[in-house]
Amino acid sequence: MSRFDRAASRRHFLQFLAGSPLLAGGGLAAFAGEGPATKFPDPLIWAPLDPDNLIKSPKEAINVFDFEPVCRVNVPPAHFGYMASGIDDEITLRANREGFLKFQLRPRRLNDVSKVDTSVEVFGVTYDSPIGIAPTGGNRAYDPDGEIAVAKAAKVGNHLEILSTQASTSIDDANKARGGNVWFQLYASPSWDIAKALVKRAENAGSPVVAVTIDRVAGRNQETFSRLRRQDARVCGDCHEPGGPDAATRSKPNFAGIDVAAARVPNLLSANMTWDFVRRLRDTTRMKIVLKGILAHEDAKLAAESGVVDGIIVSNHGGRGEDSGRSTIDALPEIIEAVNGRIPVLIDSGFRRGTDVVKALAIGATAVCVGRPYLWGLGAFGQAGVERVLEILRTETRTAMAQCGVRNVKELTPAFVRRA
Ligand SMILES: Cc1cc2nc3c(=O)[nH]c(=O)nc-3n(C[C@H](O)[C@H](O)[C@H](O)COP(=O)(O)O)c2cc1C
C-alpha cells in the first residue's frame, strides 16, 4: 500500500527515532513512568512508539499525532523533513506547543451541553467547525492526490480552506474539489506584476479572500529538513527543476501563464513588501484581504485601522518563518485587545488538540487553522487520513466546549481562559 519504498523509509524512521533527543539516554523506558514525561509538549512519544505497530487505518487513530509516524514511513525523508522542519534551534516550533500550557481553561458547571454547536461565521460564510486548513505548498509531496484530496476532505467537514500559491493544484481545481469558497494564499514575490497576476487568477476562480503572507521576507535555515534530506537516496533534481524562481514555479499550476522570468526577481520572497503594497492590492482586487503572519499588537492595530485590511491571521508560519521563540497563542491576547473586534482574527501554528482550539476561541479568535496535522493525515492515508484528522479535531473541540459548559462558540468568552 505504500507509495514509496517502505523498507527504506522504515529504516530511516528507526534512525529518526534513534536520533531523537527525546529518546537519548535510556530509551523508551525512561518515559514509561513518572518523571520528565509530562514536560514533553508533543505526545508523539506516547502513542506510536513501536514502529512495527503503527496505526493501519485512519479509524484506528486516537489522536492526530498517530498519523505523523505513518506519514514518516510513507513519505520520502526529504519531503517529511521539509514538512516537519522549523528553523535554526526550532525554539519557535516547540514554543507553539508549549504556549498552550501557559493558558488554563475555566470550566463552568450545570449548563445543558447535550447539544453543542461548533459552527463559526467568517465573512458571512458559516463553517461547521472553527478549524480551517492552513495553506501548505506542494501537497503532492505527501500523496499523489495532494491538494485535491485535502479539498475533498475539507468539503466533507465543511471546513474553511486556504490554498497555497505554491500548491501543486490550481486555485480553479481546488475550488472545484472543495465546492467553491477556497481562500487564496498569496506569496507576492518582489514583483508587483507577478502578485497582480496571481491575485487575478484567484479572483477569476471565484475565491472570496486573498490571504497575503507577510512573514516570508528572508531566507531560513531549515536544519531538520537539511539533515533528513541527506538520508534521501533519491535525486532531488529528478523532480525539482534546478534554477531560479522561474524554474521553481514552472511546475506550479497557479503560475501557469505568468512570465516569472520576465520579472527578473532574485527569489520569491517578499523582502520589499510594505503597507504600500497592501494599499495597492486593495485598489486592485474585490476580494477580501487578510494578512497572514501578524505577531505584534502594533501591526494588528495598523491592520485594523488601515481601512484596507479585512482580517488577520496570527501566525508564525508554524515555526518556519523566524526563530523568535514567540508562540502564536502567547501573542493572541495583545492582538485581540488591539483589534478590539474591528476585524476577524484567525490564528494558526501548533494547534493539535480541541483544548488548543477552545483556548484560542475563548481569548477571542474567530477561527483556528492547522497545517502539519492534515499533512500527516495526507501522507499516511491520503484523503481518508485528512478526513479523520479533521474529524478528530472536530470531536475534541466539541468535547472541550461541552467540558467547559458552553453550547456555542459565541459563549466562549475570555472568562473561560486565564494565564496559568
Ligand atoms: C510543509 C508546509 C508548507 C507550508 N507552505 C506554506 C505556504 O505555501 N504558504 C503559507 O502562507 N504558509 C505555508 N505554511 C505555513 C502554514 O500555512 C501554517 O502557518 C502552519 O503550518 C501552521 O502551523 P502548524 O503546521 O503547526 O499547524 C506551510 C507549512 C508547512 C508545514
PDB file of N, CA and C in Angstrom, residues 70-164:
ATOM      1  N   VAL A  70       3.229   7.376  10.680  1.00  0.00           N
ATOM      2  CA  VAL A  70       2.827   6.653   9.465  1.00  0.00           C
ATOM      3  C   VAL A  70       3.227   7.477   8.240  1.00  0.00           C
ATOM      4  N   CYS A  71       3.012   8.771   8.347  1.00  0.00           N
ATOM      5  CA  CYS A  71       3.449   9.687   7.289  1.00  0.00           C
ATOM      6  C   CYS A  71       4.961   9.572   7.114  1.00  0.00           C
ATOM      7  N   ARG A  72       5.662   9.478   8.230  1.00  0.00           N
ATOM      8  CA  ARG A  72       7.132   9.387   8.184  1.00  0.00           C
ATOM      9  C   ARG A  72       7.585   8.140   7.431  1.00  0.00           C
ATOM     10  N   VAL A  73       6.839   7.045   7.612  1.00  0.00           N
ATOM     11  CA  VAL A  73       7.176   5.800   6.919  1.00  0.00           C
ATOM     12  C   VAL A  73       6.879   5.919   5.424  1.00  0.00           C
ATOM     13  N   ASN A  74       5.755   6.520   5.088  1.00  0.00           N
ATOM     14  CA  ASN A  74       5.306   6.548   3.691  1.00  0.00           C
ATOM     15  C   ASN A  74       6.017   7.572   2.817  1.00  0.00           C
ATOM     16  N   VAL A  75       6.395   8.670   3.421  1.00  0.00           N
ATOM     17  CA  VAL A  75       6.830   9.828   2.640  1.00  0.00           C
ATOM     18  C   VAL A  75       8.355   9.880   2.586  1.00  0.00           C
ATOM     19  N   PRO A  76       8.930  10.202   1.441  1.00  0.00           N
ATOM     20  CA  PRO A  76      10.395  10.284   1.354  1.00  0.00           C
ATOM     21  C   PRO A  76      10.975  11.211   2.426  1.00  0.00           C
ATOM     22  N   PRO A  77      12.161  10.855   2.942  1.00  0.00           N
ATOM     23  CA  PRO A  77      12.740  11.631   4.043  1.00  0.00           C
ATOM     24  C   PRO A  77      12.848  13.122   3.757  1.00  0.00           C
ATOM     25  N   ALA A  78      13.190  13.490   2.530  1.00  0.00           N
ATOM     26  CA  ALA A  78      13.347  14.925   2.231  1.00  0.00           C
ATOM     27  C   ALA A  78      12.005  15.644   2.360  1.00  0.00           C
ATOM     28  N   HIS A  79      10.941  15.006   1.866  1.00  0.00           N
ATOM     29  CA  HIS A  79       9.620  15.644   1.933  1.00  0.00           C
ATOM     30  C   HIS A  79       9.125  15.710   3.376  1.00  0.00           C
ATOM     31  N   PHE A  80       9.318  14.605   4.099  1.00  0.00           N
ATOM     32  CA  PHE A  80       8.904  14.617   5.502  1.00  0.00           C
ATOM     33  C   PHE A  80       9.691  15.684   6.263  1.00  0.00           C
ATOM     34  N   GLY A  81      10.994  15.734   5.996  1.00  0.00           N
ATOM     35  CA  GLY A  81      11.853  16.704   6.689  1.00  0.00           C
ATOM     36  C   GLY A  81      11.436  18.127   6.402  1.00  0.00           C
ATOM     37  N   TYR A  82      11.083  18.404   5.152  1.00  0.00           N
ATOM     38  CA  TYR A  82      10.641  19.749   4.791  1.00  0.00           C
ATOM     39  C   TYR A  82       9.394  20.124   5.592  1.00  0.00           C
ATOM     40  N   MET A  83       8.490  19.177   5.719  1.00  0.00           N
ATOM     41  CA  MET A  83       7.230  19.435   6.416  1.00  0.00           C
ATOM     42  C   MET A  83       7.454  19.600   7.923  1.00  0.00           C
ATOM     43  N   ALA A  84       8.268  18.723   8.493  1.00  0.00           N
ATOM     44  CA  ALA A  84       8.433  18.715   9.949  1.00  0.00           C
ATOM     45  C   ALA A  84       9.287  19.884  10.442  1.00  0.00           C
ATOM     46  N   SER A  85      10.124  20.400   9.560  1.00  0.00           N
ATOM     47  CA  SER A  85      11.172  21.317   9.994  1.00  0.00           C
ATOM     48  C   SER A  85      10.657  22.637  10.542  1.00  0.00           C
ATOM     49  N   GLY A  86      11.360  23.113  11.586  1.00  0.00           N
ATOM     50  CA  GLY A  86      11.271  24.519  11.958  1.00  0.00           C
ATOM     51  C   GLY A  86      12.499  25.171  11.359  1.00  0.00           C
ATOM     52  N   ILE A  87      13.034  26.178  12.034  1.00  0.00           N
ATOM     53  CA  ILE A  87      14.307  26.712  11.573  1.00  0.00           C
ATOM     54  C   ILE A  87      15.246  26.922  12.767  1.00  0.00           C
ATOM     55  N   ASP A  88      16.526  26.973  12.457  1.00  0.00           N
ATOM     56  CA  ASP A  88      17.573  27.145  13.481  1.00  0.00           C
ATOM     57  C   ASP A  88      17.369  26.146  14.628  1.00  0.00           C
ATOM     58  N   ASP A  89      17.248  26.657  15.857  1.00  0.00           N
ATOM     59  CA  ASP A  89      17.107  25.753  17.009  1.00  0.00           C
ATOM     60  C   ASP A  89      15.689  25.213  17.192  1.00  0.00           C
ATOM     61  N   GLU A  90      14.786  25.612  16.338  1.00  0.00           N
ATOM     62  CA  GLU A  90      13.379  25.180  16.395  1.00  0.00           C
ATOM     63  C   GLU A  90      12.725  25.551  17.730  1.00  0.00           C
ATOM     64  N   ILE A  91      13.154  26.667  18.255  1.00  0.00           N
ATOM     65  CA  ILE A  91      12.587  27.147  19.524  1.00  0.00           C
ATOM     66  C   ILE A  91      11.127  27.571  19.310  1.00  0.00           C
ATOM     67  N   THR A  92      10.877  28.238  18.213  1.00  0.00           N
ATOM     68  CA  THR A  92       9.504  28.684  17.936  1.00  0.00           C
ATOM     69  C   THR A  92       8.592  27.490  17.697  1.00  0.00           C
ATOM     70  N   LEU A  93       9.122  26.507  16.981  1.00  0.00           N
ATOM     71  CA  LEU A  93       8.344  25.288  16.720  1.00  0.00           C
ATOM     72  C   LEU A  93       7.877  24.659  18.030  1.00  0.00           C
ATOM     73  N   ARG A  94       8.792  24.544  18.983  1.00  0.00           N
ATOM     74  CA  ARG A  94       8.418  23.950  20.278  1.00  0.00           C
ATOM     75  C   ARG A  94       7.541  24.904  21.089  1.00  0.00           C
ATOM     76  N   ALA A  95       7.864  26.207  20.986  1.00  0.00           N
ATOM     77  CA  ALA A  95       7.074  27.192  21.748  1.00  0.00           C
ATOM     78  C   ALA A  95       5.605  27.141  21.340  1.00  0.00           C
ATOM     79  N   ASN A  96       5.365  26.851  20.068  1.00  0.00           N
ATOM     80  CA  ASN A  96       3.974  26.798  19.606  1.00  0.00           C
ATOM     81  C   ASN A  96       3.171  25.750  20.379  1.00  0.00           C
ATOM     82  N   ARG A  97       3.782  24.655  20.758  1.00  0.00           N
ATOM     83  CA  ARG A  97       3.078  23.646  21.568  1.00  0.00           C
ATOM     84  C   ARG A  97       3.090  24.045  23.049  1.00  0.00           C
ATOM     85  N   GLU A  98       4.251  24.441  23.516  1.00  0.00           N
ATOM     86  CA  GLU A  98       4.370  24.761  24.945  1.00  0.00           C
ATOM     87  C   GLU A  98       3.517  25.962  25.329  1.00  0.00           C
ATOM     88  N   GLY A  99       3.280  26.837  24.379  1.00  0.00           N
ATOM     89  CA  GLY A  99       2.487  28.036  24.653  1.00  0.00           C
ATOM     90  C   GLY A  99       1.127  27.703  25.244  1.00  0.00           C
ATOM     91  N   PHE A 100       0.543  26.592  24.827  1.00  0.00           N
ATOM     92  CA  PHE A 100      -0.801  26.250  25.317  1.00  0.00           C
ATOM     93  C   PHE A 100      -0.793  25.911  26.810  1.00  0.00           C
ATOM     94  N   LEU A 101       0.379  25.509  27.305  1.00  0.00           N
ATOM     95  CA  LEU A 101       0.472  25.194  28.736  1.00  0.00           C
ATOM     96  C   LEU A 101       0.396  26.469  29.585  1.00  0.00           C
ATOM     97  N   LYS A 102       0.592  27.615  28.948  1.00  0.00           N
ATOM     98  CA  LYS A 102       0.547  28.873  29.699  1.00  0.00           C
ATOM     99  C   LYS A 102      -0.879  29.361  29.911  1.00  0.00           C
ATOM    100  N   PHE A 103      -1.831  28.656  29.346  1.00  0.00           N
ATOM    101  CA  PHE A 103      -3.232  29.049  29.495  1.00  0.00           C
ATOM    102  C   PHE A 103      -4.044  27.886  30.054  1.00  0.00           C
ATOM    103  N   GLN A 104      -4.921  28.230  30.965  1.00  0.00           N
ATOM    104  CA  GLN A 104      -5.830  27.216  31.526  1.00  0.00           C
ATOM    105  C   GLN A 104      -7.255  27.551  31.127  1.00  0.00           C
ATOM    106  N   LEU A 105      -8.039  26.512  30.933  1.00  0.00           N
ATOM    107  CA  LEU A 105      -9.471  26.727  30.728  1.00  0.00           C
ATOM    108  C   LEU A 105     -10.165  26.775  32.086  1.00  0.00           C
ATOM    109  N   ARG A 106     -11.257  27.525  32.169  1.00  0.00           N
ATOM    110  CA  ARG A 106     -12.023  27.645  33.418  1.00  0.00           C
ATOM    111  C   ARG A 106     -13.431  27.095  33.173  1.00  0.00           C
ATOM    112  N   PRO A 107     -13.596  25.798  33.335  1.00  0.00           N
ATOM    113  CA  PRO A 107     -14.907  25.197  33.036  1.00  0.00           C
ATOM    114  C   PRO A 107     -15.999  25.720  33.960  1.00  0.00           C
ATOM    115  N   ARG A 108     -17.189  25.903  33.404  1.00  0.00           N
ATOM    116  CA  ARG A 108     -18.365  26.244  34.200  1.00  0.00           C
ATOM    117  C   ARG A 108     -19.298  25.043  34.220  1.00  0.00           C
ATOM    118  N   ARG A 109     -20.066  24.911  35.292  1.00  0.00           N
ATOM    119  CA  ARG A 109     -20.885  23.709  35.505  1.00  0.00           C
ATOM    120  C   ARG A 109     -22.383  24.012  35.413  1.00  0.00           C
ATOM    121  N   LEU A 110     -23.127  22.921  35.321  1.00  0.00           N
ATOM    122  CA  LEU A 110     -24.593  22.953  35.363  1.00  0.00           C
ATOM    123  C   LEU A 110     -25.202  23.792  34.239  1.00  0.00           C
ATOM    124  N   ASN A 111     -24.586  23.658  33.067  1.00  0.00           N
ATOM    125  CA  ASN A 111     -25.209  24.166  31.848  1.00  0.00           C
ATOM    126  C   ASN A 111     -25.584  22.942  31.013  1.00  0.00           C
ATOM    127  N   ASP A 112     -26.696  22.991  30.333  1.00  0.00           N
ATOM    128  CA  ASP A 112     -27.093  21.861  29.481  1.00  0.00           C
ATOM    129  C   ASP A 112     -26.237  21.884  28.212  1.00  0.00           C
ATOM    130  N   VAL A 113     -25.304  20.941  28.124  1.00  0.00           N
ATOM    131  CA  VAL A 113     -24.434  20.878  26.941  1.00  0.00           C
ATOM    132  C   VAL A 113     -24.714  19.612  26.129  1.00  0.00           C
ATOM    133  N   SER A 114     -25.962  19.138  26.188  1.00  0.00           N
ATOM    134  CA  SER A 114     -26.274  17.946  25.407  1.00  0.00           C
ATOM    135  C   SER A 114     -26.216  18.236  23.908  1.00  0.00           C
ATOM    136  N   LYS A 115     -26.349  19.504  23.543  1.00  0.00           N
ATOM    137  CA  LYS A 115     -26.153  19.880  22.126  1.00  0.00           C
ATOM    138  C   LYS A 115     -25.131  21.014  22.090  1.00  0.00           C
ATOM    139  N   VAL A 116     -24.053  20.791  21.315  1.00  0.00           N
ATOM    140  CA  VAL A 116     -23.020  21.829  21.197  1.00  0.00           C
ATOM    141  C   VAL A 116     -22.877  22.205  19.723  1.00  0.00           C
ATOM    142  N   ASP A 117     -22.975  23.479  19.455  1.00  0.00           N
ATOM    143  CA  ASP A 117     -22.856  23.977  18.081  1.00  0.00           C
ATOM    144  C   ASP A 117     -21.462  24.583  17.916  1.00  0.00           C
ATOM    145  N   THR A 118     -20.634  23.939  17.100  1.00  0.00           N
ATOM    146  CA  THR A 118     -19.243  24.406  16.934  1.00  0.00           C
ATOM    147  C   THR A 118     -19.088  25.348  15.738  1.00  0.00           C
ATOM    148  N   SER A 119     -20.169  25.705  15.085  1.00  0.00           N
ATOM    149  CA  SER A 119     -20.048  26.472  13.836  1.00  0.00           C
ATOM    150  C   SER A 119     -19.545  27.892  14.101  1.00  0.00           C
ATOM    151  N   VAL A 120     -18.874  28.430  13.094  1.00  0.00           N
ATOM    152  CA  VAL A 120     -18.430  29.829  13.148  1.00  0.00           C
ATOM    153  C   VAL A 120     -18.765  30.486  11.815  1.00  0.00           C
ATOM    154  N   GLU A 121     -18.875  31.817  11.850  1.00  0.00           N
ATOM    155  CA  GLU A 121     -19.124  32.557  10.612  1.00  0.00           C
ATOM    156  C   GLU A 121     -17.917  33.438  10.337  1.00  0.00           C
ATOM    157  N   VAL A 122     -17.390  33.333   9.127  1.00  0.00           N
ATOM    158  CA  VAL A 122     -16.274  34.190   8.724  1.00  0.00           C
ATOM    159  C   VAL A 122     -16.650  34.856   7.407  1.00  0.00           C
ATOM    160  N   PHE A 123     -16.650  36.161   7.379  1.00  0.00           N
ATOM    161  CA  PHE A 123     -17.030  36.930   6.185  1.00  0.00           C
ATOM    162  C   PHE A 123     -18.360  36.449   5.603  1.00  0.00           C
ATOM    163  N   GLY A 124     -19.313  36.220   6.486  1.00  0.00           N
ATOM    164  CA  GLY A 124     -20.659  35.891   6.035  1.00  0.00           C
ATOM    165  C   GLY A 124     -20.878  34.440   5.650  1.00  0.00           C
ATOM    166  N   VAL A 125     -19.833  33.623   5.742  1.00  0.00           N
ATOM    167  CA  VAL A 125     -19.963  32.202   5.390  1.00  0.00           C
ATOM    168  C   VAL A 125     -19.919  31.381   6.676  1.00  0.00           C
ATOM    169  N   THR A 126     -20.862  30.452   6.814  1.00  0.00           N
ATOM    170  CA  THR A 126     -20.886  29.617   8.015  1.00  0.00           C
ATOM    171  C   THR A 126     -20.132  28.311   7.761  1.00  0.00           C
ATOM    172  N   TYR A 127     -19.222  27.997   8.665  1.00  0.00           N
ATOM    173  CA  TYR A 127     -18.486  26.727   8.625  1.00  0.00           C
ATOM    174  C   TYR A 127     -18.929  25.888   9.812  1.00  0.00           C
ATOM    175  N   ASP A 128     -18.983  24.563   9.621  1.00  0.00           N
ATOM    176  CA  ASP A 128     -19.491  23.706  10.693  1.00  0.00           C
ATOM    177  C   ASP A 128     -18.546  23.646  11.886  1.00  0.00           C
ATOM    178  N   SER A 129     -17.310  24.061  11.666  1.00  0.00           N
ATOM    179  CA  SER A 129     -16.313  23.951  12.730  1.00  0.00           C
ATOM    180  C   SER A 129     -15.379  25.155  12.674  1.00  0.00           C
ATOM    181  N   PRO A 130     -14.759  25.494  13.786  1.00  0.00           N
ATOM    182  CA  PRO A 130     -13.830  26.636  13.776  1.00  0.00           C
ATOM    183  C   PRO A 130     -12.444  26.280  13.248  1.00  0.00           C
ATOM    184  N   ILE A 131     -12.287  25.045  12.749  1.00  0.00           N
ATOM    185  CA  ILE A 131     -10.949  24.575  12.338  1.00  0.00           C
ATOM    186  C   ILE A 131     -10.810  24.675  10.826  1.00  0.00           C
ATOM    187  N   GLY A 132      -9.816  25.437  10.385  1.00  0.00           N
ATOM    188  CA  GLY A 132      -9.598  25.614   8.955  1.00  0.00           C
ATOM    189  C   GLY A 132      -8.291  24.974   8.505  1.00  0.00           C
ATOM    190  N   ILE A 133      -8.171  24.872   7.181  1.00  0.00           N
ATOM    191  CA  ILE A 133      -6.979  24.308   6.549  1.00  0.00           C
ATOM    192  C   ILE A 133      -6.014  25.441   6.233  1.00  0.00           C
ATOM    193  N   ALA A 134      -4.857  25.455   6.889  1.00  0.00           N
ATOM    194  CA  ALA A 134      -3.835  26.467   6.583  1.00  0.00           C
ATOM    195  C   ALA A 134      -3.196  26.128   5.232  1.00  0.00           C
ATOM    196  N   PRO A 135      -2.730  27.139   4.500  1.00  0.00           N
ATOM    197  CA  PRO A 135      -2.115  26.856   3.202  1.00  0.00           C
ATOM    198  C   PRO A 135      -0.750  26.197   3.361  1.00  0.00           C
ATOM    199  N   THR A 136      -0.537  25.114   2.647  1.00  0.00           N
ATOM    200  CA  THR A 136       0.788  24.482   2.626  1.00  0.00           C
ATOM    201  C   THR A 136       1.126  24.134   1.181  1.00  0.00           C
ATOM    202  N   GLY A 137       2.347  24.434   0.786  1.00  0.00           N
ATOM    203  CA  GLY A 137       2.734  24.243  -0.617  1.00  0.00           C
ATOM    204  C   GLY A 137       2.904  22.768  -0.983  1.00  0.00           C
ATOM    205  N   GLY A 138       2.776  22.478  -2.264  1.00  0.00           N
ATOM    206  CA  GLY A 138       3.170  21.187  -2.844  1.00  0.00           C
ATOM    207  C   GLY A 138       2.652  19.945  -2.136  1.00  0.00           C
ATOM    208  N   ASN A 139       1.347  19.831  -1.982  1.00  0.00           N
ATOM    209  CA  ASN A 139       0.800  18.689  -1.232  1.00  0.00           C
ATOM    210  C   ASN A 139       0.999  17.346  -1.934  1.00  0.00           C
ATOM    211  N   ARG A 140       1.369  17.361  -3.221  1.00  0.00           N
ATOM    212  CA  ARG A 140       1.628  16.067  -3.878  1.00  0.00           C
ATOM    213  C   ARG A 140       2.930  15.444  -3.387  1.00  0.00           C
ATOM    214  N   ALA A 141       3.673  16.171  -2.601  1.00  0.00           N
ATOM    215  CA  ALA A 141       4.874  15.588  -1.984  1.00  0.00           C
ATOM    216  C   ALA A 141       4.497  14.541  -0.941  1.00  0.00           C
ATOM    217  N   TYR A 142       3.214  14.519  -0.550  1.00  0.00           N
ATOM    218  CA  TYR A 142       2.783  13.613   0.528  1.00  0.00           C
ATOM    219  C   TYR A 142       1.803  12.554   0.044  1.00  0.00           C
ATOM    220  N   ASP A 143       1.159  12.831  -1.072  1.00  0.00           N
ATOM    221  CA  ASP A 143       0.177  11.888  -1.624  1.00  0.00           C
ATOM    222  C   ASP A 143      -0.091  12.312  -3.069  1.00  0.00           C
ATOM    223  N   PRO A 144      -0.259  11.345  -3.962  1.00  0.00           N
ATOM    224  CA  PRO A 144      -0.451  11.724  -5.371  1.00  0.00           C
ATOM    225  C   PRO A 144      -1.673  12.618  -5.599  1.00  0.00           C
ATOM    226  N   ASP A 145      -2.684  12.520  -4.747  1.00  0.00           N
ATOM    227  CA  ASP A 145      -3.879  13.364  -4.948  1.00  0.00           C
ATOM    228  C   ASP A 145      -3.735  14.740  -4.301  1.00  0.00           C
ATOM    229  N   GLY A 146      -2.705  14.921  -3.497  1.00  0.00           N
ATOM    230  CA  GLY A 146      -2.347  16.230  -2.954  1.00  0.00           C
ATOM    231  C   GLY A 146      -3.508  17.106  -2.527  1.00  0.00           C
ATOM    232  N   GLU A 147      -3.519  18.310  -3.055  1.00  0.00           N
ATOM    233  CA  GLU A 147      -4.495  19.328  -2.639  1.00  0.00           C
ATOM    234  C   GLU A 147      -5.938  18.936  -2.969  1.00  0.00           C
ATOM    235  N   ILE A 148      -6.105  18.093  -3.994  1.00  0.00           N
ATOM    236  CA  ILE A 148      -7.480  17.678  -4.343  1.00  0.00           C
ATOM    237  C   ILE A 148      -8.033  16.823  -3.193  1.00  0.00           C
ATOM    238  N   ALA A 149      -7.197  15.938  -2.673  1.00  0.00           N
ATOM    239  CA  ALA A 149      -7.622  15.116  -1.527  1.00  0.00           C
ATOM    240  C   ALA A 149      -7.943  16.003  -0.326  1.00  0.00           C
ATOM    241  N   VAL A 150      -7.109  17.018  -0.106  1.00  0.00           N
ATOM    242  CA  VAL A 150      -7.326  17.923   1.039  1.00  0.00           C
ATOM    243  C   VAL A 150      -8.630  18.694   0.856  1.00  0.00           C
ATOM    244  N   ALA A 151      -8.851  19.183  -0.355  1.00  0.00           N
ATOM    245  CA  ALA A 151     -10.072  19.976  -0.613  1.00  0.00           C
ATOM    246  C   ALA A 151     -11.322  19.113  -0.425  1.00  0.00           C
ATOM    247  N   LYS A 152     -11.247  17.867  -0.896  1.00  0.00           N
ATOM    248  CA  LYS A 152     -12.422  16.983  -0.735  1.00  0.00           C
ATOM    249  C   LYS A 152     -12.685  16.700   0.746  1.00  0.00           C
ATOM    250  N   ALA A 153     -11.601  16.527   1.503  1.00  0.00           N
ATOM    251  CA  ALA A 153     -11.764  16.286   2.948  1.00  0.00           C
ATOM    252  C   ALA A 153     -12.329  17.526   3.640  1.00  0.00           C
ATOM    253  N   ALA A 154     -11.886  18.705   3.196  1.00  0.00           N
ATOM    254  CA  ALA A 154     -12.400  19.954   3.772  1.00  0.00           C
ATOM    255  C   ALA A 154     -13.891  20.094   3.483  1.00  0.00           C
ATOM    256  N   LYS A 155     -14.277  19.606   2.302  1.00  0.00           N
ATOM    257  CA  LYS A 155     -15.696  19.687   1.924  1.00  0.00           C
ATOM    258  C   LYS A 155     -16.535  18.779   2.822  1.00  0.00           C
ATOM    259  N   VAL A 156     -16.029  17.585   3.096  1.00  0.00           N
ATOM    260  CA  VAL A 156     -16.775  16.627   3.923  1.00  0.00           C
ATOM    261  C   VAL A 156     -17.150  17.254   5.270  1.00  0.00           C
ATOM    262  N   GLY A 157     -16.203  17.948   5.891  1.00  0.00           N
ATOM    263  CA  GLY A 157     -16.479  18.526   7.211  1.00  0.00           C
ATOM    264  C   GLY A 157     -16.881  19.991   7.147  1.00  0.00           C
ATOM    265  N   ASN A 158     -17.076  20.519   5.933  1.00  0.00           N
ATOM    266  CA  ASN A 158     -17.381  21.953   5.728  1.00  0.00           C
ATOM    267  C   ASN A 158     -16.405  22.850   6.492  1.00  0.00           C
ATOM    268  N   HIS A 159     -15.116  22.686   6.151  1.00  0.00           N
ATOM    269  CA  HIS A 159     -14.065  23.487   6.785  1.00  0.00           C
ATOM    270  C   HIS A 159     -13.648  24.641   5.880  1.00  0.00           C
ATOM    271  N   LEU A 160     -13.253  25.718   6.490  1.00  0.00           N
ATOM    272  CA  LEU A 160     -12.606  26.799   5.762  1.00  0.00           C
ATOM    273  C   LEU A 160     -11.288  26.244   5.199  1.00  0.00           C
ATOM    274  N   GLU A 161     -10.973  26.654   3.960  1.00  0.00           N
ATOM    275  CA  GLU A 161      -9.717  26.168   3.374  1.00  0.00           C
ATOM    276  C   GLU A 161      -8.971  27.304   2.690  1.00  0.00           C
ATOM    277  N   ILE A 162      -7.654  27.324   2.882  1.00  0.00           N
ATOM    278  CA  ILE A 162      -6.801  28.307   2.202  1.00  0.00           C
ATOM    279  C   ILE A 162      -5.804  27.537   1.342  1.00  0.00           C
ATOM    280  N   LEU A 163      -5.756  27.851   0.053  1.00  0.00           N
ATOM    281  CA  LEU A 163      -4.833  27.166  -0.853  1.00  0.00           C
ATOM    282  C   LEU A 163      -3.568  27.991  -1.029  1.00  0.00           C
ATOM    283  N   SER A 164      -2.432  27.312  -1.015  1.00  0.00           N
ATOM    284  CA  SER A 164      -1.143  27.989  -1.166  1.00  0.00           C
ATOM    285  C   SER A 164      -0.893  28.424  -2.609  1.00  0.00           C
TER     286      SER A 164
END
